[in-house]
Backbone as a ProteinNet text record, in pm:
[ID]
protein_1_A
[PRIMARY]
XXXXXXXXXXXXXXXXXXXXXXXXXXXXXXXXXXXXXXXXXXXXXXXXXXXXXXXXXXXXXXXXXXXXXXXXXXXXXXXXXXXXXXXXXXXXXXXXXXXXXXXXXXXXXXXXXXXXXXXXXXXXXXXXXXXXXXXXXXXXXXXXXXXXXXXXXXXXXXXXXXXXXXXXXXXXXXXXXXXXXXXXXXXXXXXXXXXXXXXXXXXXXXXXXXXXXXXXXXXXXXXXXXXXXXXXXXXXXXXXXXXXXXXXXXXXXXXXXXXXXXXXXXXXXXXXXXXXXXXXXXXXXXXX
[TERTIARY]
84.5	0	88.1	85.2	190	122.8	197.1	138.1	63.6	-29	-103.6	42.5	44.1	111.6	81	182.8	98.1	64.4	-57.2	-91.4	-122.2	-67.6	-98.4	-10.7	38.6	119.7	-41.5	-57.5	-115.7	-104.1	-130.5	-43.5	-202.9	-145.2	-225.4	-235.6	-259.3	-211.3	-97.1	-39.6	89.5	150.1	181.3	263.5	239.4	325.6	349.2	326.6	209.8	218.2	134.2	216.3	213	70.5	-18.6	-222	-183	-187.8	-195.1	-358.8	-413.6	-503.2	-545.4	-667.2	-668.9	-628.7	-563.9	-535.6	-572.4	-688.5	-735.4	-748.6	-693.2	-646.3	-781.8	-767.3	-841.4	-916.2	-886.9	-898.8	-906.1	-961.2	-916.2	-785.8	-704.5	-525.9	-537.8	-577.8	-499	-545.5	-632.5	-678.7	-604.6	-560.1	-492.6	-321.3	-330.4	-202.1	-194.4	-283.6	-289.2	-332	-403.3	-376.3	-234.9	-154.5	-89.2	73	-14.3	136.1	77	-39.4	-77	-56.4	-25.9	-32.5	154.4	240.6	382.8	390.9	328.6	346.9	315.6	215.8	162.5	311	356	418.5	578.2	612.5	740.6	827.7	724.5	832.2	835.2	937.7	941	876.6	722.7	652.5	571.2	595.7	515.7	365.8	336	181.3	76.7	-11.9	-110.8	-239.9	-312.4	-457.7	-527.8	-609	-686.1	-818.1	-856.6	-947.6	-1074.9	-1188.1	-1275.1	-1348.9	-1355.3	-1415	-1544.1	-1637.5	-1763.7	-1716.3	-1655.1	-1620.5	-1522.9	-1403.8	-1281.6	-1211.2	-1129.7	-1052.5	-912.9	-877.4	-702.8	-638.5	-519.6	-442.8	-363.5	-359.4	-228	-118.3	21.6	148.9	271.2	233.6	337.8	474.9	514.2	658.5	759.9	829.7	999.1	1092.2	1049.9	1186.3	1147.1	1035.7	1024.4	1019.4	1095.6	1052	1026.5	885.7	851.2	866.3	817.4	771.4	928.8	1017	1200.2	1194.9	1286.5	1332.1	1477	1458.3	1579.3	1663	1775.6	1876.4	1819.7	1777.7	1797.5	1897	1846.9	1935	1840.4	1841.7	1749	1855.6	1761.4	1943	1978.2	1896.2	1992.9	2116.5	2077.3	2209.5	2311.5	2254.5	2394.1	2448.8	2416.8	2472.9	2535.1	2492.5	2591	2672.6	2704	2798	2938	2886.5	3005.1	3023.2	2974.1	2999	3100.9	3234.4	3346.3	3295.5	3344.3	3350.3	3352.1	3274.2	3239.5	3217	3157.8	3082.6	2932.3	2861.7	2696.5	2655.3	2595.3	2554.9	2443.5	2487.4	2384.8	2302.7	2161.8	2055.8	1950.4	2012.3	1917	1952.3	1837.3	1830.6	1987.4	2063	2174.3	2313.2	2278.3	2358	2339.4	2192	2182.1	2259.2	2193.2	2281.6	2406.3	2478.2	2623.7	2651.8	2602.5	2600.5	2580.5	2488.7	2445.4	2535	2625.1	2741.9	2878.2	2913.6	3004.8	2991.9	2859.3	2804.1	2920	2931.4	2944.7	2855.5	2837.6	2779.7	2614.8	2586.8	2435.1	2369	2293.2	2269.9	2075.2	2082.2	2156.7	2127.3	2318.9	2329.2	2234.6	2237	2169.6	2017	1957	1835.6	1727.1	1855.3	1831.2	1805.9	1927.2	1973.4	1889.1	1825.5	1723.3	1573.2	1600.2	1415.9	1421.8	1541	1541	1569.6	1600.5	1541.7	1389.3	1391.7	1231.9	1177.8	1153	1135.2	1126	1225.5	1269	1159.4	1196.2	1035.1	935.4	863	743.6	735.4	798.9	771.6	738	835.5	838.3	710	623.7	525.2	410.6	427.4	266.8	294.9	388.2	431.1	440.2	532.8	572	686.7	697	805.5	847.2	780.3	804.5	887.9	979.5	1013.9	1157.5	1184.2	1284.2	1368.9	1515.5	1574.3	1545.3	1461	1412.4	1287.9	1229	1139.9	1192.5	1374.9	1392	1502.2	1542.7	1592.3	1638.5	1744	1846.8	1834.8	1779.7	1814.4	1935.1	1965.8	2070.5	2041.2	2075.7	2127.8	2239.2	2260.4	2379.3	2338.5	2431.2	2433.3	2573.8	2602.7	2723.6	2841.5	2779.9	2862	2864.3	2821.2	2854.9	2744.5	2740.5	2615.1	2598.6	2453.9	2367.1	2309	2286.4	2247.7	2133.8	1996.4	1967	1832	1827.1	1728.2	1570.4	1533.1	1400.9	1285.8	1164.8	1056.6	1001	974.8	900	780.5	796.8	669.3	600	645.1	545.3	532.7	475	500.1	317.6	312.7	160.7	155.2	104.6	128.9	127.1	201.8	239.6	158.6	81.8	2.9	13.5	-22	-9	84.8	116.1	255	417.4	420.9	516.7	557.6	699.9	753.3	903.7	908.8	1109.1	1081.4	1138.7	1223.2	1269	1233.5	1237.8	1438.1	1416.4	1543.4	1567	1705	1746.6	1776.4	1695.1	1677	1807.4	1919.3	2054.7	2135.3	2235.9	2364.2	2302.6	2245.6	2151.2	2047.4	1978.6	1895	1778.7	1633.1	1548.8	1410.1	1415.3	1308.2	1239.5	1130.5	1085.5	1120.1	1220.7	1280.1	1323.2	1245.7	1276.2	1420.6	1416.4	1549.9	1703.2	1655.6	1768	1782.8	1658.1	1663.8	1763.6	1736	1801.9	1943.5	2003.8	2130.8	2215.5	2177.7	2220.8	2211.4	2190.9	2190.9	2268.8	2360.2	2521.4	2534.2	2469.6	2501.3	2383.6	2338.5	2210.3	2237.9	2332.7	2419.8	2363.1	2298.6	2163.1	2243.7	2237.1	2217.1	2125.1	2175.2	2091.6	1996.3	1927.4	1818.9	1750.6	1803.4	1755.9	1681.9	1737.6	1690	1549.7	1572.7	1473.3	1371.9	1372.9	1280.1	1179.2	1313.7	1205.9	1110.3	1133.8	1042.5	967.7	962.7	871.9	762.8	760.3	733	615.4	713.4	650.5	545.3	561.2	468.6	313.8	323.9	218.1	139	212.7	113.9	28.3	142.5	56	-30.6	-11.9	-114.8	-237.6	-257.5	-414.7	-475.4	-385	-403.2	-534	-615.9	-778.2	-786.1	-808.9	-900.1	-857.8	-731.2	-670.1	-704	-753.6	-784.3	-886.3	-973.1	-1154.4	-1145.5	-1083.9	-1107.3	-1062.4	-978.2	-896.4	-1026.6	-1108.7	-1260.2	-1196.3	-1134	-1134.1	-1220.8	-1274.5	-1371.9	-1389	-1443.6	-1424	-1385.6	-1427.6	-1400.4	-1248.1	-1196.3	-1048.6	-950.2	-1021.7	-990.9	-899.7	-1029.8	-1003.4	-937.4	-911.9	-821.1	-673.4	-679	-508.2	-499.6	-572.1	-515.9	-440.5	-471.5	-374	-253.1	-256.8	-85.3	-52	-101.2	-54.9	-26.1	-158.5	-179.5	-111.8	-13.7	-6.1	105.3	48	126.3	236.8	279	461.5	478	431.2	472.5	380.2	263.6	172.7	250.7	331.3	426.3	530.9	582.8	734.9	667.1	537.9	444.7	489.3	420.9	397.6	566.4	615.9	752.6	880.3	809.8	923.5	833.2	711.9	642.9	672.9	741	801.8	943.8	1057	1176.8	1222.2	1315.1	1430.5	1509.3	1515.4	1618.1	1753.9	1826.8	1944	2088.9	2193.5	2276.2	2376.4	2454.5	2549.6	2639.4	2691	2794.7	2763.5	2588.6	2577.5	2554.1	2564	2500	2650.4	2681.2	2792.5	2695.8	2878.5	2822.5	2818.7	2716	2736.2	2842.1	2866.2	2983	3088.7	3183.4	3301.5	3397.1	3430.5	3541	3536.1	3554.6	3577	3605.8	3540	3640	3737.9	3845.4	3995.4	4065.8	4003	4067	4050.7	3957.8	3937	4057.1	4086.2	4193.5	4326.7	4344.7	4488.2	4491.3	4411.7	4404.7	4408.6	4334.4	4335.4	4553.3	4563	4718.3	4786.6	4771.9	4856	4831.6	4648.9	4724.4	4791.1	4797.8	4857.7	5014	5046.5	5207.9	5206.1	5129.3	5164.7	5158.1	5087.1	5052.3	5198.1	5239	5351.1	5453	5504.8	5626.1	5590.8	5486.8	5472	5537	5469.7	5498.4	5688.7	5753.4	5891.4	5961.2	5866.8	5964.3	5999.1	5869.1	5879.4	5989.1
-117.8	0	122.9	204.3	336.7	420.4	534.9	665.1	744.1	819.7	924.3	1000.7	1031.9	1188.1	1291.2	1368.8	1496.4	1596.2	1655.3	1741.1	1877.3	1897.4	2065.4	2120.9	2245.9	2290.8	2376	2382.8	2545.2	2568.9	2667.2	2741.6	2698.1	2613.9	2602.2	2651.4	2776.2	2825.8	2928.6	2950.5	3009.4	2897	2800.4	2691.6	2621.5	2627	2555.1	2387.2	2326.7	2189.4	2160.7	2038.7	1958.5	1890.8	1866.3	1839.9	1698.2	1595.2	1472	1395.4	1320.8	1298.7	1136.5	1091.2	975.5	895.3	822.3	738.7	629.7	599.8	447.8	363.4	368.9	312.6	215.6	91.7	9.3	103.2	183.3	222.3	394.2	429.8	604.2	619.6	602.7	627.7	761.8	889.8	991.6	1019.9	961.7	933.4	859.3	717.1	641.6	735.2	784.8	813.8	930.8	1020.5	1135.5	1049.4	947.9	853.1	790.7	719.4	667.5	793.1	867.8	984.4	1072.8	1110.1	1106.6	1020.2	897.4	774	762.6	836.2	834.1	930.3	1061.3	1143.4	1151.2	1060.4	1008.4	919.7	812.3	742.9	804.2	945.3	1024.8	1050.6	991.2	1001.7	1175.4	1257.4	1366.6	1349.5	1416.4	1363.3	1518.4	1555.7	1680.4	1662.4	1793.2	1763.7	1713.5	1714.6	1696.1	1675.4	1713	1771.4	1717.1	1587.5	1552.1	1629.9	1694.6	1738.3	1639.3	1674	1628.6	1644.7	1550.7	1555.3	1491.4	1528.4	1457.8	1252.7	1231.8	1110.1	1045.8	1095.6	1036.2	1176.9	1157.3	1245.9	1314	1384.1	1486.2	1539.6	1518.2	1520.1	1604.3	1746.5	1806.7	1791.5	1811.1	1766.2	1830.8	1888.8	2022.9	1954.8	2074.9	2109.6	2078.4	1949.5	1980.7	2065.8	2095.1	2200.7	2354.7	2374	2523.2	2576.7	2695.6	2767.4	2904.2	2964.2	3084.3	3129	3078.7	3058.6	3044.3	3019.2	3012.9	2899.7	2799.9	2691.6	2670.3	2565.8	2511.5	2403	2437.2	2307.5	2175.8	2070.7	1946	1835.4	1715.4	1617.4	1497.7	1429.5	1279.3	1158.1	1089.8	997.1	903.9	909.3	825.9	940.9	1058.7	1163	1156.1	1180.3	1166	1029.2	894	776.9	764.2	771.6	767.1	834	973	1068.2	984.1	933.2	881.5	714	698.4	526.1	571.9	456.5	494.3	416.9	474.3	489.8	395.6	310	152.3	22.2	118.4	57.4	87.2	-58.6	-17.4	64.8	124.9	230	94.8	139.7	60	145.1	134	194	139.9	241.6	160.8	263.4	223.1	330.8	309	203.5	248.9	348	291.5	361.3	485.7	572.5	699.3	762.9	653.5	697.4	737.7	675.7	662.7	801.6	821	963.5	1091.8	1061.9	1181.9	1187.8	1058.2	1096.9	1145.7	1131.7	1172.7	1331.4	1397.9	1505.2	1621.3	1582.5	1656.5	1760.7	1861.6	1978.3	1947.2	1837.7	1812.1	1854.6	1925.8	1966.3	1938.5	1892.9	1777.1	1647.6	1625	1502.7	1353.1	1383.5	1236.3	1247.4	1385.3	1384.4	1358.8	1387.3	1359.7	1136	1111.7	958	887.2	973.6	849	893.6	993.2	1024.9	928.7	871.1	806	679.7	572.2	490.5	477.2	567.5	577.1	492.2	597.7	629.2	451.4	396.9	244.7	162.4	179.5	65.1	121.2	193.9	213.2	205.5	239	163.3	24.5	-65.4	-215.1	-248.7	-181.1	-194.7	-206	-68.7	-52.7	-102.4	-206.3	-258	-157	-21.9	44.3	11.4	-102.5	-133.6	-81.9	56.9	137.5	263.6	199.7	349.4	357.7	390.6	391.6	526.1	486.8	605.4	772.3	817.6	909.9	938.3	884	872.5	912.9	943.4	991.8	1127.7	1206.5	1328.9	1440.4	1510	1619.2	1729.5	1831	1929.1	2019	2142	2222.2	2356	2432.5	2562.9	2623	2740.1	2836.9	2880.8	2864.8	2945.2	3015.5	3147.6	3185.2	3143.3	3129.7	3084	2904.9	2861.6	2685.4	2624.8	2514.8	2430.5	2366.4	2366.4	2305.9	2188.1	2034.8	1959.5	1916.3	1890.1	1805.2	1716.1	1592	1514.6	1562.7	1562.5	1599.1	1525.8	1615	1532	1440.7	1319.5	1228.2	1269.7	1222.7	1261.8	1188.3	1042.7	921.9	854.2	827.7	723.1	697.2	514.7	450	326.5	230.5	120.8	64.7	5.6	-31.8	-101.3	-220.9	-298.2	-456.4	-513	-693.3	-727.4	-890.6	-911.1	-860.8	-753.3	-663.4	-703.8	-797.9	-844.3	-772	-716.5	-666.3	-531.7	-487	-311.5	-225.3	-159.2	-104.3	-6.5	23.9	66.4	-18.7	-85.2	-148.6	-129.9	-260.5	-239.9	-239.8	-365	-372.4	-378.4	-420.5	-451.6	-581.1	-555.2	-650.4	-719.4	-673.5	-736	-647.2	-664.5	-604.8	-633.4	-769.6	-814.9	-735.9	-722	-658.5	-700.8	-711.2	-743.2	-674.8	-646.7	-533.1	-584	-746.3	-777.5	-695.4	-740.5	-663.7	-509.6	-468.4	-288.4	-285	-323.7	-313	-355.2	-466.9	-511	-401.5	-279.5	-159.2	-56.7	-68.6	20.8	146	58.5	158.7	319.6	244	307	439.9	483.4	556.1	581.3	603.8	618.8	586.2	445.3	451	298.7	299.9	178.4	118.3	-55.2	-178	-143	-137.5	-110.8	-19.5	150.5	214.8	174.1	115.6	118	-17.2	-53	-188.8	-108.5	3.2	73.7	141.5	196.1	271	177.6	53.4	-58.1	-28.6	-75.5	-130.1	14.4	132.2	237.5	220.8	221.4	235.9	139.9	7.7	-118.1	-57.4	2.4	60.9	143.1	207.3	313	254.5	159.8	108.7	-52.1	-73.5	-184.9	-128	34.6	108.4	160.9	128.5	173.7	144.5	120.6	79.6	180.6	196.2	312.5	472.9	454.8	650.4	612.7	479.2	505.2	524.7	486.7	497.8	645.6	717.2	843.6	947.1	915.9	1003.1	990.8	888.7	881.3	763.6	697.7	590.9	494.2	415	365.2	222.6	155.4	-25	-134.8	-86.1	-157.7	-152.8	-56	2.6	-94.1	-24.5	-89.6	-237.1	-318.9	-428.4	-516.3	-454.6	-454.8	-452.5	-311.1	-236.7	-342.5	-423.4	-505.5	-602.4	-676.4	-799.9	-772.9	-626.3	-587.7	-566.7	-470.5	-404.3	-522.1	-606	-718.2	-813.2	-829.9	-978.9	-1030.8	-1176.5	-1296.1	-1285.5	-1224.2	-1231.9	-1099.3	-1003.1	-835.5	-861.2	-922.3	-966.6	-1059	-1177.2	-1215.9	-1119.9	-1046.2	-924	-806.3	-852.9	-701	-738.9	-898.2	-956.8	-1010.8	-1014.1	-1012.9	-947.7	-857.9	-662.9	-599.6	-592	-516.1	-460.9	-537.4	-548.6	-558.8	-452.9	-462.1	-542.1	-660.2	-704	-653.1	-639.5	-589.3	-629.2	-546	-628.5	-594	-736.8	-691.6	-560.6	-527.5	-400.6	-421.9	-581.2	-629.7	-625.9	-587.4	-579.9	-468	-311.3	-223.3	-170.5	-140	-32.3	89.9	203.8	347.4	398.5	484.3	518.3	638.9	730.8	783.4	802.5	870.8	897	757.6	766.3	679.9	504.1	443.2	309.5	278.7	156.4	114.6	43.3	16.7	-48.8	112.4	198.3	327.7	368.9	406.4	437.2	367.7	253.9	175.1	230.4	233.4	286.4	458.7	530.4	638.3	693.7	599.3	544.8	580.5	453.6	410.2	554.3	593.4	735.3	861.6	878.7	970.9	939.4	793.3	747.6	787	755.7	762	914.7	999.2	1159.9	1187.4	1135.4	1214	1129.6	1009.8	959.4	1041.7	1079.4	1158.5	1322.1	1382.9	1487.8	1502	1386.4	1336.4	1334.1	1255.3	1230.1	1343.7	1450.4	1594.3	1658	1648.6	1732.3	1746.9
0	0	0	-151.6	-137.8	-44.6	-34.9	4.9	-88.3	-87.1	-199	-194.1	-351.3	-371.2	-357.8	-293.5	-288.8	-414.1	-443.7	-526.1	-582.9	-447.5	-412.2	-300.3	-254.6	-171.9	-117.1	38.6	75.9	196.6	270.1	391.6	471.2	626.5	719.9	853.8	904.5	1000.9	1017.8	850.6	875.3	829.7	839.5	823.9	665.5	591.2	440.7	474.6	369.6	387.6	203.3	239.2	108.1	162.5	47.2	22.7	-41.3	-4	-46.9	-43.1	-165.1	-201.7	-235.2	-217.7	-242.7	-365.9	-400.7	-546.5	-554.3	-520.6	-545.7	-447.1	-339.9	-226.7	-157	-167.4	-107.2	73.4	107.3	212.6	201.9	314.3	324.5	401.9	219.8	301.6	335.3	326.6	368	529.8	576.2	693.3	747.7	710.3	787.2	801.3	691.4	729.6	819.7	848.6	965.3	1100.8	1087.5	1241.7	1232.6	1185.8	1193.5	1254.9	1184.1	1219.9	1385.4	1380.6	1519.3	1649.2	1592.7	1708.9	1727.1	1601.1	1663.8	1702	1669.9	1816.3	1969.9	1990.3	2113.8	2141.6	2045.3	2111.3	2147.8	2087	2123.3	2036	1908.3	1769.9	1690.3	1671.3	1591.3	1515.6	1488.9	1390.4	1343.4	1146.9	1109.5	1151	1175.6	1215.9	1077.5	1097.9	942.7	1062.8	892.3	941	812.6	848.7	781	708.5	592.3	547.5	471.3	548.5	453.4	298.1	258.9	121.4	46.6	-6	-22	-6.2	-76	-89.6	12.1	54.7	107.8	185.4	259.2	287.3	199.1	201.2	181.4	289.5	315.4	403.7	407.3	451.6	476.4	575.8	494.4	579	601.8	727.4	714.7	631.3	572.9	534.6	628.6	631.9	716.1	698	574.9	502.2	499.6	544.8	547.6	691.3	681.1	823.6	799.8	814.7	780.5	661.3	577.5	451.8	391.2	467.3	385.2	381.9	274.9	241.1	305.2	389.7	435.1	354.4	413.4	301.7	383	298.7	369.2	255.3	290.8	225.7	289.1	135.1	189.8	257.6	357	379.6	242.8	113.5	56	15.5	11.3	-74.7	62.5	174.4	288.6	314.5	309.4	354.6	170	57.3	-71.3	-91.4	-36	-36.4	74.1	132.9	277.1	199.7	126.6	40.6	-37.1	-21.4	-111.3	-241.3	-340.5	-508.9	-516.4	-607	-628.3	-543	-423.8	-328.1	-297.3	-357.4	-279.6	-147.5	-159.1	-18.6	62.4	182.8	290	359.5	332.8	384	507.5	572	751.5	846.3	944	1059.3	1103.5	1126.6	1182.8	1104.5	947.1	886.6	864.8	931.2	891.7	1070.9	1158.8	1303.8	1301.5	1191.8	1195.4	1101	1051.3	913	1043.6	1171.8	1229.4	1304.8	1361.5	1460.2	1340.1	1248.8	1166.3	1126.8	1155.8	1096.9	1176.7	1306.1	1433	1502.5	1400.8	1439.2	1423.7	1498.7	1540.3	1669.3	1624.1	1814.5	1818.3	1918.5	2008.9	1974.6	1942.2	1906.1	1955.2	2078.1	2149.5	2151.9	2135.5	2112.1	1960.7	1891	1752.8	1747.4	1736.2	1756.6	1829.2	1964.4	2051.4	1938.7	1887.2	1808.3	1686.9	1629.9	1552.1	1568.2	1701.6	1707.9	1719.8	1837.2	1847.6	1708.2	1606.4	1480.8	1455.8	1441.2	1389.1	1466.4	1619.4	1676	1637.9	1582	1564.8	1426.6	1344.4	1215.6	1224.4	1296.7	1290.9	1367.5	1451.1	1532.6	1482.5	1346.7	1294.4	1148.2	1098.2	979.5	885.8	943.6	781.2	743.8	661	557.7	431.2	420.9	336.2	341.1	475	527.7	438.7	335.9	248	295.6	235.6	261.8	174.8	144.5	81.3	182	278	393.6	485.5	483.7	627.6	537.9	628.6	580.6	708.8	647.7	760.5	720.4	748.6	772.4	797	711.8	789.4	787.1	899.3	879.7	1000.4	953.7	971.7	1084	1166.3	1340	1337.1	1314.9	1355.6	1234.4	1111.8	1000.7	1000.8	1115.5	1089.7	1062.6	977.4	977.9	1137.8	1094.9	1217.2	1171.7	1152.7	1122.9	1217.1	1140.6	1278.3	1157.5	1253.8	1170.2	1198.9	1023.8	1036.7	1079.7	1096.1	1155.3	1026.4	1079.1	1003.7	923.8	813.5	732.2	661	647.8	544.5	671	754.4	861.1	829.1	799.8	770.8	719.9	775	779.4	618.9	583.8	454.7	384.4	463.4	375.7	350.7	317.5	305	242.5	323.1	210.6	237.6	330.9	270.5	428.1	382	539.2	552.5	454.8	484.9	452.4	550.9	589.9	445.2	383.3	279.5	378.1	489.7	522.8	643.7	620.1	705.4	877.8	961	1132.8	1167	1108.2	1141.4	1008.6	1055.6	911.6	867.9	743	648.8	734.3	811.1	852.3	792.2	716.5	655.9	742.4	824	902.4	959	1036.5	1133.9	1265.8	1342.7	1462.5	1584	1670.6	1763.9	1850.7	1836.3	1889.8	1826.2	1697.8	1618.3	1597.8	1656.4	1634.1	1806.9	1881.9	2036.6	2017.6	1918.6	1899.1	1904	1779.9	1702.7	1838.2	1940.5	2047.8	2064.1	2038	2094.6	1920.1	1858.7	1722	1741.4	1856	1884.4	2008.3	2042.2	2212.8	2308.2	2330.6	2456.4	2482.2	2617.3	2686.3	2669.8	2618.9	2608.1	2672.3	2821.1	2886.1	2843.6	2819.9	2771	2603.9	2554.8	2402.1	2491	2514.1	2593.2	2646.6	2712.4	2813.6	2691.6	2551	2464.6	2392	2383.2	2254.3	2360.4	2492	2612.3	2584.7	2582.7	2596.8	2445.9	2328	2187.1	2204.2	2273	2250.6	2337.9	2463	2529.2	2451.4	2292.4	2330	2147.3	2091.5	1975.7	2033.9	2162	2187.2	2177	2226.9	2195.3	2075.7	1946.1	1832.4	1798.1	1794.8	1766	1778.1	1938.3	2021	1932	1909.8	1927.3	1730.4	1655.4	1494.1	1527.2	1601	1550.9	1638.5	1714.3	1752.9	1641	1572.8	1455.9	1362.6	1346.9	1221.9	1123.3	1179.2	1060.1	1093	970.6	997.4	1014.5	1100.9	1151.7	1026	942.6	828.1	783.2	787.9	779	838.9	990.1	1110.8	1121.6	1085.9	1096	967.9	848.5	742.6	797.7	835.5	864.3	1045.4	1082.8	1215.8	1165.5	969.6	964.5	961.8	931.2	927.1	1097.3	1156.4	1255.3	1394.3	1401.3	1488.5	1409.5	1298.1	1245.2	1361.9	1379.2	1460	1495.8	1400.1	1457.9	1515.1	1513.2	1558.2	1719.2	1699	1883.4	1939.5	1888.7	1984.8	2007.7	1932.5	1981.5	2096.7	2047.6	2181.5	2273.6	2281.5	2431.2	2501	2418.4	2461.1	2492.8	2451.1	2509.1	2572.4	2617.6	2683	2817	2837.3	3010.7	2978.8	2998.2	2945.6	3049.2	3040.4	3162.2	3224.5	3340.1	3370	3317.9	3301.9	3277.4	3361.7	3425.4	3438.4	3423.8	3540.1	3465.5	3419.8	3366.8	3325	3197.4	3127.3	2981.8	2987.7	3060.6	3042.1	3008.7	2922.2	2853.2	2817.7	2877.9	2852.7	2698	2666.5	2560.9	2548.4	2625.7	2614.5	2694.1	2694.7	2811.9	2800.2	2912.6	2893.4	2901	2812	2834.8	2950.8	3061.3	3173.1	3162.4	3082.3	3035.3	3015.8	3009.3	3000.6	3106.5	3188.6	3365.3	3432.4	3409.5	3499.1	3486.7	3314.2	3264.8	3336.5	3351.4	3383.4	3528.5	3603.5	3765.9	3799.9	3716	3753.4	3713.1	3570.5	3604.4	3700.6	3731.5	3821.2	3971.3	3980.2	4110.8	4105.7	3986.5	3970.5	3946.9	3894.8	3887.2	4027.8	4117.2	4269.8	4356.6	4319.1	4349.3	4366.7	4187.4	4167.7	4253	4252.6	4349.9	4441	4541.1	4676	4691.5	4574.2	4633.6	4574.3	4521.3	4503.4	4569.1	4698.2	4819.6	4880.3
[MASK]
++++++++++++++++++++++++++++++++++++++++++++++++++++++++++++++++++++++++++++++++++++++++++++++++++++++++++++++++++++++++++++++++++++++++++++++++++++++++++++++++++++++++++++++++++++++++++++++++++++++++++++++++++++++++++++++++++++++++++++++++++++++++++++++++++++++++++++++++++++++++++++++++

């Protein structure tokens, strides 16, 4: 199930957004897709607003602009132009939430870095939650501008996020290094590549899973209609994504012997560092 294209640009509130329209769609996609993007902002995902419009027949969907601010056009870049730009010359580019993580820590001048990186796992469990396997690298995208002469990078808010449709079992952008599955195990593997402690990345699925176990309730409040409903559940409820619910819902605790920091100092470096300033406060001592 694609997305409608959009067909029109018009200003909502002050705010520039792209008018996307029905194309045939077994369903009222531009509806599903203003619940579906409503239900990742509930669940904590950076998500453009949109405002479903009615129409004698079906709905149209407006979707704010990521790239505009006050009616100005910002520089962005889709992640396939930033992860192919960093692919050396006669090498396939690898497209996935971790390889765009790795593009946002190389960027430097991201602010703030760790707030960006945890919005974009986020981003990854809830795709895999509500089966959008369409989330291609042209679906996600960076932003820049100028503070003081330097770029400012920061990742933009989501804007195709909607459940994909039947059939459609592999990750249009990759969860891990070649993994395409829908696997929240394997989105938690990639942890460190998103600076969060194992637990932490565990606490966020646990978090995402609470708030799409109510997805019914917060679609039939958005106006989609039971018939929809219970269509878009073979994807959202299918068998294998209700066993990964019921099985991350409750994160484990986990040992601190698996909890590595995401930043500062290695502890094999704490030790080496321990010992020198013993021997600097040493040689002090026998100067006296």
């Amino acid at each position: 199930m694609g997305g409608a294209k959009p067909k029109a640009v018009i200003d909502i509130d002050g705010q520039e957004c792209a008018v996307k329209f029905f194309d045939g769609e077994a369903w009222d996609q531009p509806l599903i897709v203003h619940a579906c993007m409503a239900l990742a902002i509930k669940a904590g995902v950076t998500t453009a607003q949109t405002r479903a419009i009615r129409l004698p027949a079906e709905h149209a969907l407006a979707v704010e602009r990521f790239d505009r601010v006050g009616g100005r056009r910002m520089r962005s870049l889709s992640a396939s132009s930033l992860i192919r730009a960093a692919t050396p010359q006669g090498e396939a580019p690898q497209f996935g939430y971790p390889h765009l993580a790795r593009r946002l820590r190389a960027l430097c001048q991201v602010h703030p870095l760790d707030t960006h990186l945890a919005d974009l796992f986020q981003r990854m469990v809830f795709n895999i939650l509500i089966a959008n396997t369409d989330d291609h690298e042209k679906n996600n995208a960076v932003t820049c501008e100028f503070v003081g002469g330097f770029p400012v990078w920061k990742l933009s808010a989501a804007y195709d996020v909607v459940t994909t449709g039947f059939g459609a079992t592999a990750h249009e952008f990759m969860i891990a290094d070649d993994v395409v599955a829908p696997g929240l195990e394997a989105a938690v593997s990639v942890h460190r590549d998103f600076n969060l402690y194992e637990q932490q990345a565990r606490t966020v699925v646990s978090e995402v899973i609470g708030v799409v176990d109510g997805w019914r309730a917060d679609f039939r409040e958005a106006g989609v209609s039971s018939d929809d409903i219970e269509a878009l559940a073979e994807c959202i409820d299918d068998k294998d994504l209700l066993v990964q619910r019921e099985r991350h819902r409750t994160p484990a605790t986990l040992d601190q012997t698996r909890r590595q920091p995401k930043t500062g100092m290695p502890p094999h470096f704490s030790v080496v560092a321990e010992g020198m300033r013993q021997a600097l406060t040493a040689r002090k001592s026998a100067r006296r």
